[in-house]
Short mmCIF file of C-alpha atoms in Angstrom, two decimals:
data_model
loop_
_atom_site.label_atom_id
_atom_site.label_comp_id
_atom_site.label_asym_id
_atom_site.label_seq_id
_atom_site.Cartn_x
_atom_site.Cartn_y
_atom_site.Cartn_z
CA MET A 105 -57.28 -51.23 -28.78
CA SER A 106 -56.59 -48.19 -31.00
CA SER A 107 -55.65 -44.77 -29.73
CA ALA A 108 -58.88 -43.31 -31.11
CA LYS A 109 -60.91 -45.68 -29.01
CA LEU A 110 -58.77 -45.07 -25.97
CA ASN A 111 -59.33 -41.35 -26.26
CA GLN A 112 -63.01 -42.01 -25.82
CA LEU A 113 -62.43 -43.64 -22.46
CA PRO A 114 -63.85 -41.72 -19.51
CA LEU A 115 -61.28 -40.28 -17.08
CA THR A 116 -61.72 -42.59 -14.15
CA MET A 117 -58.22 -42.97 -12.70
CA GLU A 118 -56.87 -40.37 -10.30
CA ALA A 119 -54.05 -38.19 -11.60
CA PRO A 120 -50.50 -39.33 -10.78
CA TRP A 121 -47.98 -37.24 -8.85
CA THR A 122 -44.23 -37.27 -8.42
CA HIS A 123 -41.68 -38.04 -5.76
CA PRO A 124 -39.90 -35.76 -5.06
CA GLU A 125 -42.78 -33.32 -5.32
CA PRO A 126 -42.52 -30.19 -7.45
CA LEU A 127 -41.57 -26.85 -5.99
CA THR A 128 -44.32 -24.72 -4.51
CA ASP A 129 -45.84 -22.49 -7.19
CA ILE A 130 -45.02 -18.78 -7.01
CA PRO A 131 -46.87 -15.85 -8.64
CA ASP A 132 -46.02 -15.60 -12.34
CA GLY A 133 -43.81 -18.70 -12.11
CA GLU A 134 -44.01 -22.11 -13.77
CA THR A 135 -46.63 -24.63 -12.67
CA ASN A 136 -45.40 -27.61 -10.65
CA LEU A 137 -41.76 -26.95 -11.53
CA LEU A 138 -39.44 -29.80 -10.63
CA HIS A 139 -36.10 -28.90 -9.11
CA CYS A 140 -33.30 -30.44 -11.14
CA SER A 141 -32.26 -32.55 -8.14
CA ALA A 142 -35.55 -34.45 -8.53
CA TRP A 143 -34.45 -36.07 -11.79
CA SER A 144 -30.71 -35.41 -12.39
CA ASP A 145 -29.35 -38.24 -10.21
CA VAL A 146 -29.16 -41.38 -12.36
CA ASN A 147 -29.14 -43.48 -9.19
CA ASN A 148 -32.36 -41.86 -7.95
CA PRO A 149 -34.62 -41.29 -10.95
CA LEU A 150 -37.90 -39.42 -10.66
CA ARG A 151 -40.80 -41.52 -9.51
CA VAL A 152 -44.28 -41.11 -10.92
CA VAL A 153 -46.57 -42.32 -8.16
CA PHE A 154 -50.14 -43.64 -8.41
CA LYS A 155 -52.91 -44.16 -5.96
CA ALA A 156 -53.74 -47.86 -5.56
CA TRP A 157 -56.63 -48.59 -7.93
CA TYR A 158 -58.10 -51.39 -5.83
CA GLU A 159 -59.11 -51.37 -2.24
CA PHE A 160 -58.60 -55.15 -2.23
CA PRO A 161 -55.96 -56.09 -4.88
CA HIS A 162 -56.43 -59.21 -7.01
CA ASP A 163 -53.98 -61.98 -6.30
CA SER A 164 -53.36 -63.33 -9.79
CA GLY A 165 -52.68 -62.08 -13.30
CA THR A 166 -50.81 -59.03 -14.48
CA GLU A 167 -51.59 -55.34 -14.87
CA ARG A 168 -49.84 -52.65 -16.85
CA VAL A 169 -49.41 -48.86 -16.74
CA ASP A 170 -48.31 -46.77 -19.74
CA ILE A 171 -47.27 -43.17 -19.05
CA PHE A 172 -47.66 -40.67 -21.87
CA LEU A 173 -47.33 -36.91 -22.33
CA ASP A 174 -49.65 -34.15 -23.46
CA ASP A 175 -52.69 -36.27 -24.38
CA ASP A 176 -50.66 -38.15 -26.98
CA GLU A 177 -51.27 -41.76 -26.09
CA ASP A 178 -48.71 -42.81 -28.67
CA ASN A 179 -46.06 -40.77 -26.86
CA ILE A 180 -45.43 -43.36 -24.18
CA ILE A 181 -42.34 -42.44 -22.17
CA GLU A 182 -42.36 -45.36 -19.74
CA SER A 183 -44.30 -48.52 -18.97
CA ARG A 184 -44.41 -51.07 -16.21
CA THR A 185 -46.09 -54.44 -15.74
CA TRP A 186 -46.87 -55.91 -12.30
CA SER A 187 -47.61 -59.46 -11.33
CA LEU A 188 -50.54 -59.37 -8.95
CA PRO A 189 -50.92 -58.72 -6.12
CA ILE A 190 -49.20 -55.29 -6.07
CA ALA A 191 -47.59 -54.26 -2.79
CA VAL A 192 -49.03 -51.06 -1.31
CA ASP A 193 -45.69 -49.23 -1.68
CA ASP A 194 -45.07 -50.41 -5.24
CA TYR A 195 -47.49 -48.18 -7.15
CA PHE A 196 -44.86 -46.14 -9.01
CA ILE A 197 -42.78 -46.01 -12.18
CA GLU A 198 -39.28 -44.53 -12.38
CA ILE A 199 -38.61 -42.13 -15.26
CA GLY A 200 -35.11 -41.52 -16.58
CA ALA A 201 -34.01 -37.90 -17.08
CA ASN A 202 -33.54 -38.48 -20.81
CA LYS A 203 -37.29 -39.06 -21.17
CA LEU A 204 -38.26 -35.85 -19.41
CA LEU A 205 -38.43 -33.05 -21.97
CA ASP A 206 -38.04 -29.33 -21.32
CA GLY A 207 -41.25 -27.41 -20.89
CA GLU A 208 -44.70 -27.75 -19.33
CA HIS A 209 -46.30 -31.14 -19.88
CA LYS A 210 -49.43 -33.04 -18.98
CA LEU A 211 -48.49 -36.36 -17.48
CA SER A 212 -51.18 -39.06 -17.87
CA TYR A 213 -51.34 -42.84 -17.85
CA ILE A 214 -53.49 -45.74 -18.96
CA MET A 215 -53.89 -48.66 -16.61
CA THR A 216 -54.82 -51.99 -18.23
CA ASN A 217 -56.21 -54.36 -15.64
CA PHE A 218 -55.91 -58.15 -15.32
CA ASN A 219 -58.95 -58.56 -17.62
CA GLY A 220 -57.31 -56.43 -20.34
CA LEU A 221 -59.66 -53.49 -19.78
CA PRO A 222 -58.01 -50.03 -20.03
CA ALA A 223 -58.77 -46.96 -17.92
CA ARG A 224 -57.32 -43.51 -18.41
CA SER A 225 -56.19 -41.11 -15.68
CA TYR A 226 -56.73 -37.44 -15.17
CA PRO A 227 -53.63 -35.45 -16.27
CA TYR A 228 -51.00 -34.03 -13.94
CA THR A 229 -49.30 -30.82 -15.09
CA LEU A 230 -45.54 -30.80 -14.64
CA THR A 231 -42.77 -28.40 -15.72
CA ILE A 232 -39.27 -29.56 -16.57
CA ASP A 233 -36.44 -27.05 -16.98
CA LYS A 234 -33.04 -28.41 -18.00
CA THR A 235 -31.61 -25.25 -19.55
CA GLN A 236 -29.09 -23.15 -17.66
CA PRO A 237 -29.57 -19.36 -17.84
CA GLN A 238 -27.76 -17.92 -20.82
CA LEU A 239 -25.89 -14.69 -20.06
CA ALA A 240 -25.43 -11.92 -22.59
CA THR A 241 -22.60 -12.36 -25.08
CA ASP A 242 -20.75 -9.60 -23.25
CA SER A 243 -21.79 -10.41 -19.69
CA THR A 244 -19.43 -7.99 -17.91
CA LEU A 245 -21.01 -5.86 -15.20
CA ILE A 246 -21.35 -2.21 -16.21
CA PHE A 247 -19.99 0.18 -13.55
CA PRO A 248 -20.18 3.99 -13.61
CA PRO A 249 -17.43 5.49 -15.78
CA GLU A 250 -16.06 7.38 -12.72
CA VAL A 251 -14.89 4.07 -11.20
CA SER A 252 -14.37 1.94 -14.31
CA PRO A 253 -10.92 1.44 -15.84
CA PRO A 254 -8.78 3.44 -16.30
CA ASN A 255 -10.32 5.27 -13.32
CA SER A 256 -10.36 3.96 -9.74
CA LEU A 257 -13.03 3.34 -7.12
CA THR A 258 -12.05 5.90 -4.49
CA ALA A 259 -13.03 6.94 -0.98
CA THR A 260 -14.10 10.28 -2.45
CA TYR A 261 -16.60 8.56 -4.75
CA LEU A 262 -18.10 6.58 -1.85
CA ALA A 263 -18.21 9.65 0.40
CA ASP A 264 -20.20 11.64 -2.14
CA GLN A 265 -23.76 11.84 -0.79
CA VAL A 266 -25.13 11.24 -4.29
CA ASN A 267 -23.59 7.75 -4.26
CA ASN A 268 -24.93 6.82 -0.79
CA ASP A 269 -21.73 4.99 0.22
CA GLN A 270 -22.07 2.35 -2.49
CA VAL A 271 -21.36 1.72 -6.13
CA LEU A 272 -24.07 0.34 -8.41
CA ALA A 273 -23.49 -1.97 -11.36
CA THR A 274 -25.82 -2.85 -14.25
CA ILE A 275 -26.31 -6.40 -15.51
CA PRO A 276 -26.32 -6.76 -19.29
CA ASP A 277 -29.77 -8.02 -20.25
CA TYR A 278 -30.06 -11.74 -20.83
CA THR A 279 -32.65 -13.86 -22.63
CA GLU A 280 -35.11 -16.28 -21.04
CA LYS A 281 -35.40 -14.30 -17.79
CA LYS A 282 -37.78 -15.99 -15.39
CA VAL A 283 -39.49 -15.07 -12.18
CA GLY A 284 -37.55 -16.74 -9.37
CA ASP A 285 -34.14 -16.42 -11.04
CA VAL A 286 -31.56 -15.75 -8.32
CA ILE A 287 -28.69 -13.41 -9.14
CA THR A 288 -25.62 -13.76 -6.91
CA TRP A 289 -22.80 -11.26 -7.21
CA TYR A 290 -19.23 -11.54 -6.02
CA TRP A 291 -16.21 -9.44 -5.04
CA ALA A 292 -12.80 -11.07 -5.29
CA SER A 293 -9.13 -10.29 -4.92
CA SER A 294 -8.08 -13.58 -6.51
CA ASP A 295 -9.57 -16.83 -7.75
CA THR A 296 -9.57 -18.20 -4.20
CA ASP A 297 -10.35 -15.08 -2.17
CA VAL A 298 -13.98 -14.51 -3.13
CA GLU A 299 -16.79 -12.88 -1.14
CA VAL A 300 -20.50 -13.26 -1.86
CA VAL A 301 -21.81 -9.70 -1.83
CA ASP A 302 -25.55 -10.41 -1.98
CA THR A 303 -28.35 -12.19 -3.81
CA LEU A 304 -31.43 -10.95 -5.61
CA THR A 305 -34.51 -12.95 -6.61
CA LEU A 306 -36.31 -11.63 -9.69
CA LYS A 307 -39.99 -10.71 -9.58
CA ILE A 308 -42.32 -10.04 -12.48
CA ASP A 309 -41.57 -6.29 -12.38
CA ASP A 310 -37.87 -7.07 -12.83
CA ILE A 311 -38.73 -9.06 -15.94
CA THR A 312 -41.04 -6.49 -17.53
CA GLY A 313 -39.47 -3.28 -16.24
CA GLY A 314 -35.76 -3.94 -16.42
CA LEU A 315 -33.23 -5.66 -14.21
CA PRO A 316 -32.35 -3.97 -10.89
CA GLN A 317 -28.84 -2.69 -10.40
CA LEU A 318 -26.50 -4.58 -8.09
CA ALA A 319 -25.15 -2.69 -5.07
CA PHE A 320 -21.61 -3.04 -3.72
CA SER A 321 -21.59 -1.35 -0.28
CA GLY A 322 -18.84 0.97 0.84
CA SER A 323 -18.31 -0.97 4.07
CA MET A 324 -17.76 -4.22 2.14
CA ILE A 325 -15.36 -2.51 -0.28
CA ARG A 326 -13.35 -0.92 2.54
CA ASN A 327 -13.20 -4.15 4.54
CA SER A 328 -11.84 -5.92 1.47
CA GLY A 329 -8.97 -3.46 1.24
CA ASP A 330 -7.35 -1.55 -1.59
CA GLY A 331 -5.79 -2.89 -4.77
CA LYS A 332 -7.07 -4.88 -7.72
CA ARG A 333 -10.53 -6.34 -7.19
CA TYR A 334 -12.80 -8.34 -9.49
CA ALA A 335 -16.58 -8.18 -9.71
CA TYR A 336 -18.81 -10.72 -11.39
CA TYR A 337 -22.13 -12.53 -11.03
CA GLN A 338 -23.91 -15.79 -11.64
CA ILE A 339 -27.57 -16.68 -12.20
CA GLU A 340 -29.43 -19.72 -10.92
CA ASP A 341 -32.98 -20.37 -12.04
CA ARG A 342 -35.69 -21.73 -9.78
CA ALA A 343 -35.13 -25.26 -11.07
CA GLY A 344 -31.52 -25.12 -9.87
CA ASN A 345 -29.82 -24.67 -13.25
CA VAL A 346 -26.76 -22.46 -12.82
CA SER A 347 -25.26 -20.19 -15.43
CA LEU A 348 -21.58 -19.83 -16.13
CA ASP A 349 -19.80 -17.03 -14.27
CA SER A 350 -20.08 -13.70 -15.97
CA GLU A 351 -16.96 -12.08 -17.33
CA HIS A 352 -14.86 -10.60 -14.51
CA ILE A 353 -14.27 -6.87 -14.50
CA GLU A 354 -11.05 -5.67 -12.89
CA LEU A 355 -11.37 -2.55 -10.73
CA GLN A 356 -8.62 -0.55 -9.07
CA VAL A 357 -9.78 0.24 -5.51
CA GLN A 358 -8.47 3.15 -3.41
CA ALA A 359 -11.22 3.31 -0.80
CA THR A 360 -9.24 3.49 2.45
CA LEU A 361 -10.06 6.68 4.33
CA THR A 362 -6.98 8.84 4.73
CA PRO A 363 -6.32 10.52 8.09
CA ARG A 364 -7.81 13.98 8.34
CA ASN A 365 -6.58 17.11 10.03
CA LEU A 366 -9.53 18.28 12.10
CA PRO A 367 -8.38 20.96 14.57
CA ALA A 368 -10.19 21.38 17.88
CA PRO A 369 -13.21 23.67 17.89
CA LYS A 370 -13.36 27.00 19.65
CA ILE A 371 -16.16 28.17 21.95
CA LYS A 372 -17.06 31.73 21.04
CA GLU A 373 -18.22 32.69 24.56
CA ALA A 374 -15.18 31.23 26.38
CA SER A 375 -11.93 32.99 27.24
CA GLY A 376 -8.38 31.78 26.97
CA THR A 377 -6.22 30.27 24.26
CA GLY A 378 -4.68 26.88 23.60
CA ASN A 379 -6.25 23.54 24.46
CA THR A 380 -8.07 24.74 27.61
CA VAL A 381 -10.52 27.62 27.97
CA ILE A 382 -12.65 29.06 30.79
CA LEU A 383 -16.37 29.62 30.43
CA ASP A 384 -18.17 32.08 32.67
CA PRO A 385 -21.87 31.06 32.97
CA MET A 386 -22.87 34.72 32.60
CA ASN A 387 -21.39 34.64 29.09
CA ALA A 388 -23.39 31.53 28.20
CA ARG A 389 -26.82 32.81 29.22
CA GLN A 390 -28.13 32.17 25.69
CA GLY A 391 -26.06 29.04 25.11
CA VAL A 392 -22.71 28.67 23.41
CA THR A 393 -21.45 28.69 19.84
CA PHE A 394 -18.98 26.18 18.39
CA VAL A 395 -16.57 27.66 15.89
CA ILE A 396 -15.36 25.01 13.42
CA PRO A 397 -11.82 25.98 12.29
CA GLU A 398 -10.87 26.33 8.66
CA THR A 399 -9.51 23.04 7.32
CA GLN A 400 -9.14 21.40 3.93
CA ASP A 401 -10.25 18.07 5.38
CA ILE A 402 -13.98 18.79 5.54
CA HIS A 403 -15.16 18.20 2.00
CA PRO A 404 -18.05 20.01 0.29
CA GLY A 405 -21.40 18.42 1.13
CA GLU A 406 -20.11 16.53 4.17
CA LYS A 407 -22.11 16.76 7.37
CA VAL A 408 -20.84 17.63 10.84
CA ARG A 409 -22.17 17.55 14.38
CA VAL A 410 -20.93 18.89 17.74
CA LEU A 411 -20.65 17.14 21.11
CA TRP A 412 -20.95 19.20 24.30
CA GLY A 413 -20.70 18.32 27.99
CA ARG A 414 -19.90 15.19 29.96
CA GLU A 415 -20.88 12.05 28.06
CA GLY A 416 -23.64 10.11 29.77
CA LYS A 417 -24.26 12.89 32.32
CA PRO A 418 -26.95 15.57 32.62
CA GLY A 419 -26.37 18.37 30.14
CA TYR A 420 -24.66 16.16 27.54
CA TYR A 421 -25.65 17.14 24.01
CA VAL A 422 -25.00 15.73 20.54
CA SER A 423 -26.37 17.83 17.71
CA GLU A 424 -28.01 16.54 14.55
CA TRP A 425 -25.87 15.95 11.47
CA VAL A 426 -25.93 19.11 9.35
CA GLU A 427 -23.99 20.38 6.39
CA LEU A 428 -21.26 22.68 7.60
CA PRO A 429 -22.72 26.22 7.62
CA LEU A 430 -20.95 28.83 5.55
CA ASP A 431 -20.09 30.78 8.73
CA ARG A 432 -18.83 27.52 10.33
CA LEU A 433 -20.86 28.23 13.50
CA ILE A 434 -23.06 25.67 15.32
CA SER A 435 -25.08 26.66 18.41
CA VAL A 436 -25.84 24.72 21.59
CA LEU A 437 -28.94 25.91 23.46
CA LYS A 438 -28.89 27.30 27.01
CA ALA A 439 -30.85 24.24 28.19
CA TYR A 440 -27.55 22.32 28.19
CA MET A 441 -25.52 24.89 30.14
CA PRO A 442 -26.45 24.78 33.89
CA GLN A 443 -25.82 21.04 34.29
CA ASN A 444 -22.17 21.54 33.33
CA MET A 445 -21.37 24.40 35.74
CA GLY A 446 -18.51 23.57 38.08
CA TYR A 447 -17.08 20.88 35.79
CA SER A 448 -14.17 20.46 33.42
CA PHE A 449 -15.01 18.55 30.24
CA THR A 450 -13.87 18.11 26.65
CA VAL A 451 -15.81 19.12 23.55
CA LYS A 452 -15.33 18.23 19.91
CA TYR A 453 -17.04 17.97 16.53
CA GLN A 454 -17.30 15.07 14.12
CA VAL A 455 -17.34 14.72 10.35
CA GLN A 456 -19.75 12.06 9.14
CA ILE A 457 -18.30 8.86 7.68
CA MET A 458 -20.35 7.69 4.73
CA ASP A 459 -20.46 4.02 5.68
CA GLY A 460 -24.22 3.53 5.91
CA SER A 461 -24.26 4.24 9.64
CA ALA A 462 -25.77 7.58 10.68
CA ASN A 463 -23.96 7.53 14.02
CA GLN A 464 -20.35 7.21 12.91
CA GLY A 465 -18.00 10.14 12.53
CA ILE A 466 -14.37 11.15 12.40
CA ASP A 467 -13.46 12.95 15.64
CA SER A 468 -11.79 16.32 15.69
CA LYS A 469 -9.16 17.16 18.24
CA THR A 470 -10.70 18.07 21.60
CA LEU A 471 -10.96 21.34 23.52
CA THR A 472 -11.12 21.32 27.33
CA VAL A 473 -13.72 23.64 28.83
CA ASN A 474 -13.52 24.65 32.50
CA MET A 475 -16.98 25.98 33.28
CA ASN A 476 -17.29 28.06 36.43
CA MET A 477 -20.16 27.80 38.90
CA VAL A 478 -22.57 30.72 38.91
CA GLN A 479 -21.88 33.31 41.61
CA SER A 480 -23.97 32.80 44.73
CA SER A 481 -25.08 36.42 44.61
CA GLY A 482 -27.20 35.54 41.65
CA LEU A 483 -29.19 32.87 43.52
CA PRO A 484 -32.06 33.29 46.01
CA TYR A 485 -32.30 31.75 49.47
CA ALA A 486 -35.08 30.76 51.85
CA VAL A 487 -36.27 33.61 54.09
CA CYS A 488 -38.10 33.40 57.44
CA ALA A 489 -41.12 35.58 58.16
CA SER A 490 -39.12 37.37 60.85
CA THR A 491 -35.51 37.78 61.94
CA SER A 492 -36.20 36.55 65.48
CA VAL A 493 -38.73 34.35 67.24
CA SER A 494 -39.68 33.89 70.87
CA ILE A 495 -39.93 30.29 71.95
CA GLY A 496 -42.27 31.31 74.71
CA ASN A 497 -44.56 33.12 72.28
CA PHE A 498 -44.10 30.93 69.18
CA PRO A 499 -46.70 31.28 66.36
CA VAL A 500 -49.41 28.61 66.74
CA ASP A 501 -49.36 27.79 62.99
CA GLY A 502 -45.57 27.80 62.82
CA LEU A 503 -43.11 30.26 61.36
CA ASP A 504 -43.32 30.73 57.55
CA VAL A 505 -40.20 30.12 55.48
CA THR A 506 -40.47 31.16 51.81
CA LEU A 507 -38.41 30.81 48.64
CA GLU A 508 -39.07 32.31 45.24
CA LEU A 509 -38.46 29.72 42.49
CA GLU A 510 -36.84 32.27 40.25
CA TRP A 511 -33.10 32.40 39.64
CA PHE A 512 -30.47 32.60 37.00
CA TRP A 513 -30.89 29.78 34.47
CA ILE A 514 -33.79 28.13 36.25
CA LEU A 515 -34.87 25.11 34.19
CA PRO A 516 -37.03 22.07 34.83
CA GLY A 517 -35.07 19.28 36.46
CA GLN A 518 -33.12 21.48 38.87
CA TYR A 519 -33.52 20.98 42.62
CA VAL A 520 -33.51 22.94 45.87
CA ARG A 521 -32.53 21.64 49.32
CA ILE A 522 -33.19 23.62 52.52
CA TRP A 523 -32.17 22.77 56.04
CA ALA A 524 -31.56 24.53 59.36
CA HIS A 525 -28.79 24.02 61.90
CA GLY A 526 -27.67 25.56 65.15
CA VAL A 527 -26.43 24.87 68.65
CA SER A 528 -28.06 21.94 70.42
CA GLY A 529 -29.24 22.16 73.96
CA ILE A 530 -27.57 18.84 74.81
CA GLN A 531 -25.24 18.14 71.83
CA PRO A 532 -22.65 20.23 70.01
CA ALA A 533 -25.08 20.82 67.09
CA ALA A 534 -28.63 20.16 65.96
CA GLU A 535 -30.41 20.39 62.62
CA PHE A 536 -33.62 19.62 60.76
CA VAL A 537 -34.51 19.49 57.06
CA LEU A 538 -37.24 21.72 55.66
CA GLU A 539 -36.92 20.49 52.06
CA ALA A 540 -34.97 17.43 50.92
CA GLY A 541 -35.13 18.19 47.21
CA LEU A 542 -37.83 20.29 45.60
CA GLU A 543 -37.81 19.97 41.80
CA ALA A 544 -38.25 23.01 39.60
CA THR A 545 -40.92 22.26 37.01
CA GLU A 546 -42.72 24.12 34.25
CA ALA A 547 -45.69 24.37 36.62
CA ASN A 548 -43.97 25.86 39.68
CA MET A 549 -41.20 28.02 38.22
CA GLY A 550 -41.77 31.62 39.31
CA ASP A 551 -43.91 30.60 42.31
CA THR A 552 -43.19 31.42 45.93
CA ILE A 553 -43.03 28.19 47.94
CA THR A 554 -43.75 28.21 51.69
CA TRP A 555 -42.60 25.84 54.45
CA LYS A 556 -43.25 25.90 58.22
CA ILE A 557 -40.82 25.82 61.14
CA THR A 558 -42.71 24.34 64.09
CA ALA A 559 -42.09 24.56 67.81
CA ALA A 560 -41.17 20.87 67.75
CA ASP A 561 -38.45 21.61 65.17
CA LEU A 562 -36.83 24.07 67.55
CA ALA A 563 -37.06 21.94 70.72
CA PRO A 564 -33.53 20.44 70.36
CA PHE A 565 -31.84 23.86 70.07
CA LYS A 566 -30.21 25.91 72.80
CA ILE A 567 -32.20 28.99 73.81
CA PRO A 568 -31.12 31.67 73.26
CA SER A 569 -29.00 30.95 70.15
CA GLU A 570 -28.94 31.52 66.42
CA LEU A 571 -30.57 29.25 63.83
CA THR A 572 -29.02 29.17 60.35
CA VAL A 573 -31.33 28.39 57.39
CA VAL A 574 -29.28 27.15 54.43
CA THR A 575 -30.39 26.98 50.76
CA VAL A 576 -28.43 24.95 48.18
CA PHE A 577 -29.10 23.96 44.56
CA SER A 578 -28.42 21.05 42.24
CA PHE A 579 -28.19 21.80 38.53
CA ASP A 580 -27.23 18.26 37.44
CA ASP A 581 -30.17 16.10 38.52
CA LYS A 582 -28.92 15.83 42.14
CA GLU A 583 -25.59 14.33 41.07
CA THR A 584 -23.93 17.15 43.05
CA TRP A 585 -25.14 19.94 45.34
CA MET A 586 -23.63 23.39 45.70
CA LYS A 587 -21.63 23.92 48.82
CA GLU A 588 -23.11 25.82 51.77
CA ASP A 589 -22.53 29.50 51.05
CA GLN A 590 -22.68 32.52 53.35
CA ASP A 591 -24.61 34.44 50.71
CA ARG A 592 -27.43 31.87 50.69
CA LYS A 593 -28.06 31.71 54.46
CA TYR A 594 -30.75 33.22 56.63
CA PHE A 595 -30.05 33.78 60.35
CA LEU A 596 -32.89 33.52 62.83
CA ASP A 597 -32.44 34.56 66.48
CA LEU A 598 -34.06 32.15 68.91
CA GLU A 599 -35.21 33.91 72.08
CA LYS A 600 -36.84 32.77 75.32
#
């Protein structure tokens, strides 16, 4: 039967498919692209698979399938004849790689049955790509002139904020770019010591708008060490065809950070010289000021931060990274002062390391600060409504004890403890607690708080005797309490 007559046959056979199956389609990519592994192994050629064309196969005669491309029935690329019946798993034809041409094709077939009657299939679109990506004639990565030979890739270049702790390289444009191309770039010290830096998969915008630059991070460069290093890349298309390596560019790397001389800070409000100073709380009523010493090892544009107090404890403070002010002064607010009274601690500043991590810094030398406790004369104490009380004529509602929540450096999160002690009627001493730990808050600061001493509270005490009402404070979230102090006591005479 002639081709012209065959072309008039209705499409009655279902379209074939392949095993292995094509890759999943991606936006702007090829249709039904076969990975090269589907056809490149001569011992496992591509199979074109058909659906069985009979529900109940005939058991005698022969049948034939002719596979052709692109509606050209004369362009038969493979044929197969079966002796009936056909086994259910035998409906396929193997196609050698040499018969699969580059490009997008329509794969169709004509089945001629045991009576010699032909039937044509619907087409199956398939894309074959056998061509490896072709790099530019000069494929060498293009680095900024500041780091390209004869210059070196230095720590100063990476530390420059403009460069964001990395160096970028441009790929020379290449022909036949395709969506799904994967660019892999490498960093090597020799032919055997090679590190994969990263990979990049091209999207349509990369094809139409220009190839992205490749980033070599500062951390990777530093970890690789100094000396001669080689950078290059390779491209693999979505079908698995791999380009040759690009030309290697030799770079001289001097990225190791050199030690810096960062003298200890000074605290403007503290007194003393040398490595240890004394800070009077009265001098830090508005906070403290770090003085960053003059040094050649803080470079223009670098950021610094200060660290104050006891790490992990109340009152510990780490400032934000800021460019070093012209006056070299950085303030710490008064909110971080009270919690550190009575302690000795070290302070320092840091210079930011440009390694992609916002929390890393080079430490300065440390300064030890001995911060005194505030004088007790500056703190209030609980006061009874009278200086003496008669047990026999004790107030029915109890005796008022008051405290004004107003003192030097009062801040939310500070605490008050009040208790009373004296001579016991049967034991050497007796006591009771009026307040275990009242917290100063935004709501109650400045208020006068009242407690009651009841007759029952006084029952254990010897009469007559003296009752001592003690007031103490905690400025560090109850980690420590001030010692009992004569200046913060109230004495109440107990009478019969």
